[in-house]
Amino acid sequence: MSSRSSSPRVILVCGFRRHGKDTYFEFLKGDVGAPQFTEYFSNGRARADIFGHRQLQYRETSFAASLKQHVAEKLQTTAKFIDTNKNFPLLEHHRLAYGKFMFVQPEHSTLPTYRDTLIDCAAGIRNTTPYHFAQEVFKDIERHSKHVTVVTDWRYHDEYEYACERVGDDGVLTVRVVNPLASVPPLEIASEHNLDDFHTDIIAQPK
């Protein structure tokens, strides 16, 4: 990426699940008692080179926000319920609804979780409309142009390309969160490994 003459408008944060992407947002905000990270900057740059010396206002969003709402409506529940229970198997009445609306029918060795539902549904939508989630996010970003928006679930190359088209290379900063103590998801989960070969501006590691 090119050197920046101003602070980024969008920060795309990638990393495997449970490695601390949402926690990195808390670190950026700099609240008292927030978790700490060690940051490694590319090209020998320092934090001030990218973020500037002024106090920035950060806000968080995600590509999955509209997806969770979509799945919640299909399952006749709430996005908050799905987010809270994403690592648990679907309740029976949700499994019945899940089978009716899925774009593809995945083969799960165990009962599908709410996270599985999100992954499968996202894959189906991306197959027909690749930029759907990026378009939804940037509608939200443009409503909050005075802030630096941190997208904490960046997973695909084309999401980065779309962001650069909307705000320019200088407006996009990329971060990879790496937690050596956390597990690495199986390679067959494409959404977890699409960015394995992407060289981010910053590597962030929880202290």
Short mmCIF file of C-alpha atoms in Angstrom, two decimals:
data_model
loop_
_atom_site.label_atom_id
_atom_site.label_comp_id
_atom_site.label_asym_id
_atom_site.label_seq_id
_atom_site.Cartn_x
_atom_site.Cartn_y
_atom_site.Cartn_z
CA MET A 1 0.00 0.00 0.00
CA SER A 2 1.11 3.56 -0.57
CA SER A 3 2.31 5.88 2.18
CA ARG A 4 -0.49 7.93 3.71
CA SER A 5 -0.79 11.68 3.86
CA SER A 6 -3.68 11.45 6.35
CA SER A 7 -5.14 9.04 8.89
CA PRO A 8 -7.19 6.09 7.62
CA ARG A 9 -10.96 6.28 7.37
CA VAL A 10 -11.41 2.50 7.45
CA ILE A 11 -9.42 -0.11 9.36
CA LEU A 12 -9.93 -3.68 8.18
CA VAL A 13 -9.08 -6.23 10.86
CA CYS A 14 -8.54 -9.89 9.97
CA GLY A 15 -7.49 -12.88 12.01
CA PHE A 16 -8.73 -16.33 12.91
CA ARG A 17 -11.82 -16.67 15.09
CA ARG A 18 -11.20 -16.19 18.81
CA HIS A 19 -7.81 -14.54 18.18
CA GLY A 20 -8.94 -11.14 19.49
CA LYS A 21 -10.25 -9.00 16.62
CA ASP A 22 -13.00 -7.36 18.69
CA THR A 23 -10.55 -6.95 21.56
CA TYR A 24 -8.17 -5.09 19.24
CA PHE A 25 -10.91 -2.52 18.68
CA GLU A 26 -11.05 -1.95 22.44
CA PHE A 27 -7.28 -1.41 22.38
CA LEU A 28 -7.60 1.18 19.60
CA LYS A 29 -10.18 3.15 21.57
CA GLY A 30 -7.65 3.41 24.38
CA ASP A 31 -10.12 3.29 27.25
CA VAL A 32 -8.73 2.90 30.76
CA GLY A 33 -8.18 -0.79 31.46
CA ALA A 34 -8.45 -1.82 27.81
CA PRO A 35 -6.51 -4.94 26.72
CA GLN A 36 -3.03 -4.27 25.37
CA PHE A 37 -1.47 -5.35 22.09
CA THR A 38 2.01 -5.31 20.64
CA GLU A 39 1.91 -3.88 17.10
CA TYR A 40 4.44 -4.60 14.33
CA PHE A 41 4.30 -2.06 11.52
CA SER A 42 5.28 -2.82 7.92
CA ASN A 43 7.93 -0.85 6.04
CA GLY A 44 9.50 0.40 9.26
CA ARG A 45 6.74 2.93 9.90
CA ALA A 46 5.72 4.07 13.37
CA ARG A 47 2.20 4.38 14.80
CA ALA A 48 2.20 8.17 14.30
CA ASP A 49 3.00 7.73 10.59
CA ILE A 50 -0.32 5.99 10.12
CA PHE A 51 -2.63 7.23 12.83
CA GLY A 52 -1.29 10.78 13.10
CA HIS A 53 -0.77 12.68 16.32
CA ARG A 54 -4.36 13.80 16.85
CA GLN A 55 -6.90 11.87 18.90
CA LEU A 56 -9.05 9.77 16.57
CA GLN A 57 -12.64 8.71 17.17
CA TYR A 58 -13.14 5.02 16.46
CA ARG A 59 -16.35 3.14 15.90
CA GLU A 60 -16.85 -0.57 15.23
CA THR A 61 -18.88 -2.34 12.60
CA SER A 62 -18.77 -5.68 10.79
CA PHE A 63 -19.47 -7.23 7.43
CA ALA A 64 -21.57 -9.81 9.29
CA ALA A 65 -23.98 -7.30 10.84
CA SER A 66 -26.48 -7.49 7.96
CA LEU A 67 -25.90 -11.25 7.68
CA LYS A 68 -26.85 -11.83 11.32
CA GLN A 69 -30.00 -9.80 10.84
CA HIS A 70 -30.87 -11.77 7.70
CA VAL A 71 -30.37 -15.15 9.39
CA ALA A 72 -32.24 -13.96 12.50
CA GLU A 73 -35.27 -13.07 10.41
CA LYS A 74 -35.19 -16.48 8.71
CA LEU A 75 -34.95 -18.28 12.05
CA GLN A 76 -37.50 -15.95 13.65
CA THR A 77 -35.14 -14.87 16.40
CA THR A 78 -32.85 -11.88 17.04
CA ALA A 79 -29.34 -11.02 15.85
CA LYS A 80 -28.33 -10.65 19.50
CA PHE A 81 -29.48 -14.21 20.25
CA ILE A 82 -27.43 -15.57 17.33
CA ASP A 83 -24.35 -13.60 18.36
CA THR A 84 -24.60 -14.72 21.97
CA ASN A 85 -25.13 -18.39 21.07
CA LYS A 86 -23.06 -18.69 17.89
CA ASN A 87 -20.91 -21.54 19.22
CA PHE A 88 -23.89 -23.63 20.36
CA PRO A 89 -25.96 -26.10 18.29
CA LEU A 90 -29.20 -24.82 16.79
CA LEU A 91 -32.34 -25.37 18.80
CA GLU A 92 -34.69 -27.89 17.19
CA HIS A 93 -37.18 -25.36 15.80
CA HIS A 94 -34.28 -23.35 14.38
CA ARG A 95 -32.84 -26.48 12.71
CA LEU A 96 -36.17 -26.99 10.93
CA ALA A 97 -36.21 -23.40 9.71
CA TYR A 98 -32.52 -23.64 8.76
CA GLY A 99 -33.19 -26.54 6.41
CA LYS A 100 -35.89 -24.58 4.58
CA PHE A 101 -33.95 -21.44 3.68
CA MET A 102 -30.34 -22.58 3.16
CA PHE A 103 -28.73 -21.76 -0.19
CA VAL A 104 -26.56 -24.87 0.11
CA GLN A 105 -26.95 -27.87 2.35
CA PRO A 106 -23.61 -28.41 4.11
CA GLU A 107 -22.58 -31.73 5.59
CA HIS A 108 -21.90 -31.21 9.27
CA SER A 109 -20.44 -34.10 11.24
CA THR A 110 -22.23 -32.78 14.31
CA LEU A 111 -25.34 -30.67 14.83
CA PRO A 112 -24.82 -27.31 13.08
CA THR A 113 -24.11 -24.33 15.31
CA TYR A 114 -25.38 -20.80 14.83
CA ARG A 115 -21.86 -19.96 13.59
CA ASP A 116 -22.21 -22.71 10.95
CA THR A 117 -25.50 -21.16 9.89
CA LEU A 118 -23.86 -17.77 9.40
CA ILE A 119 -20.93 -19.25 7.44
CA ASP A 120 -23.17 -21.32 5.17
CA CYS A 121 -25.61 -18.50 4.51
CA ALA A 122 -22.78 -16.02 3.82
CA ALA A 123 -21.27 -18.43 1.28
CA GLY A 124 -24.60 -18.71 -0.53
CA ILE A 125 -25.10 -14.94 -0.70
CA ARG A 126 -21.50 -14.33 -1.83
CA ASN A 127 -21.91 -16.87 -4.62
CA THR A 128 -24.66 -14.76 -6.16
CA THR A 129 -23.66 -11.24 -5.02
CA PRO A 130 -19.95 -11.12 -4.04
CA TYR A 131 -19.97 -7.51 -2.80
CA HIS A 132 -23.28 -7.70 -0.92
CA PHE A 133 -21.84 -7.41 2.60
CA ALA A 134 -19.24 -4.80 1.65
CA GLN A 135 -21.96 -2.65 0.09
CA GLU A 136 -24.04 -2.84 3.26
CA VAL A 137 -21.08 -1.91 5.46
CA PHE A 138 -20.15 1.11 3.37
CA LYS A 139 -23.67 2.48 3.57
CA ASP A 140 -23.07 2.55 7.32
CA ILE A 141 -19.52 3.94 7.02
CA GLU A 142 -20.64 6.85 4.86
CA ARG A 143 -23.17 7.85 7.53
CA HIS A 144 -20.31 8.22 10.03
CA SER A 145 -17.62 9.86 7.92
CA LYS A 146 -16.19 11.84 10.86
CA HIS A 147 -15.08 8.64 12.56
CA VAL A 148 -12.50 6.01 11.75
CA THR A 149 -14.57 2.87 11.22
CA VAL A 150 -13.00 -0.39 12.35
CA VAL A 151 -14.37 -3.47 10.57
CA THR A 152 -13.53 -6.36 12.87
CA ASP A 153 -14.44 -9.32 10.65
CA TRP A 154 -12.57 -8.76 7.37
CA ARG A 155 -12.18 -12.14 5.63
CA TYR A 156 -11.81 -11.76 1.84
CA HIS A 157 -9.51 -10.10 -0.69
CA ASP A 158 -12.45 -8.62 -2.59
CA GLU A 159 -13.64 -6.82 0.56
CA TYR A 160 -10.31 -4.99 0.66
CA GLU A 161 -10.53 -4.19 -3.07
CA TYR A 162 -14.05 -2.82 -2.63
CA ALA A 163 -12.94 -0.66 0.34
CA CYS A 164 -10.08 0.82 -1.71
CA GLU A 165 -12.49 1.62 -4.55
CA ARG A 166 -14.77 3.48 -2.14
CA VAL A 167 -12.24 5.48 -0.08
CA GLY A 168 -8.93 5.07 -1.94
CA ASP A 169 -5.81 3.16 -0.90
CA ASP A 170 -4.79 5.92 1.51
CA GLY A 171 -8.10 5.61 3.35
CA VAL A 172 -7.73 1.91 4.17
CA LEU A 173 -5.48 0.37 6.82
CA THR A 174 -5.14 -3.39 7.22
CA VAL A 175 -4.42 -5.25 10.46
CA ARG A 176 -3.94 -8.93 11.21
CA VAL A 177 -4.53 -10.06 14.79
CA VAL A 178 -2.43 -13.10 15.74
CA ASN A 179 -2.77 -14.90 19.04
CA PRO A 180 -0.17 -17.69 19.38
CA LEU A 181 -2.16 -19.22 22.23
CA ALA A 182 -5.38 -19.62 20.22
CA SER A 183 -6.20 -22.46 17.85
CA VAL A 184 -6.11 -22.31 14.05
CA PRO A 185 -9.39 -23.27 12.27
CA PRO A 186 -9.39 -26.16 9.78
CA LEU A 187 -8.17 -25.28 6.27
CA GLU A 188 -11.46 -26.36 4.71
CA ILE A 189 -13.18 -23.32 6.24
CA ALA A 190 -12.49 -20.96 3.34
CA SER A 191 -13.69 -17.84 5.13
CA GLU A 192 -10.99 -18.34 7.78
CA HIS A 193 -8.10 -18.78 5.35
CA ASN A 194 -8.83 -16.59 2.30
CA LEU A 195 -6.47 -13.89 3.59
CA ASP A 196 -3.61 -16.17 4.66
CA ASP A 197 -1.44 -14.76 1.86
CA PHE A 198 -2.34 -11.07 2.40
CA HIS A 199 0.43 -8.84 3.78
CA THR A 200 -1.21 -6.40 6.18
CA ASP A 201 0.06 -2.98 7.29
CA ILE A 202 0.11 -4.09 10.92
CA ILE A 203 0.46 -7.37 12.81
CA ALA A 204 -1.15 -7.06 16.27
CA GLN A 205 -0.53 -9.57 19.04
CA PRO A 206 -2.26 -9.61 22.44
CA LYS A 207 0.12 -9.01 25.35
#
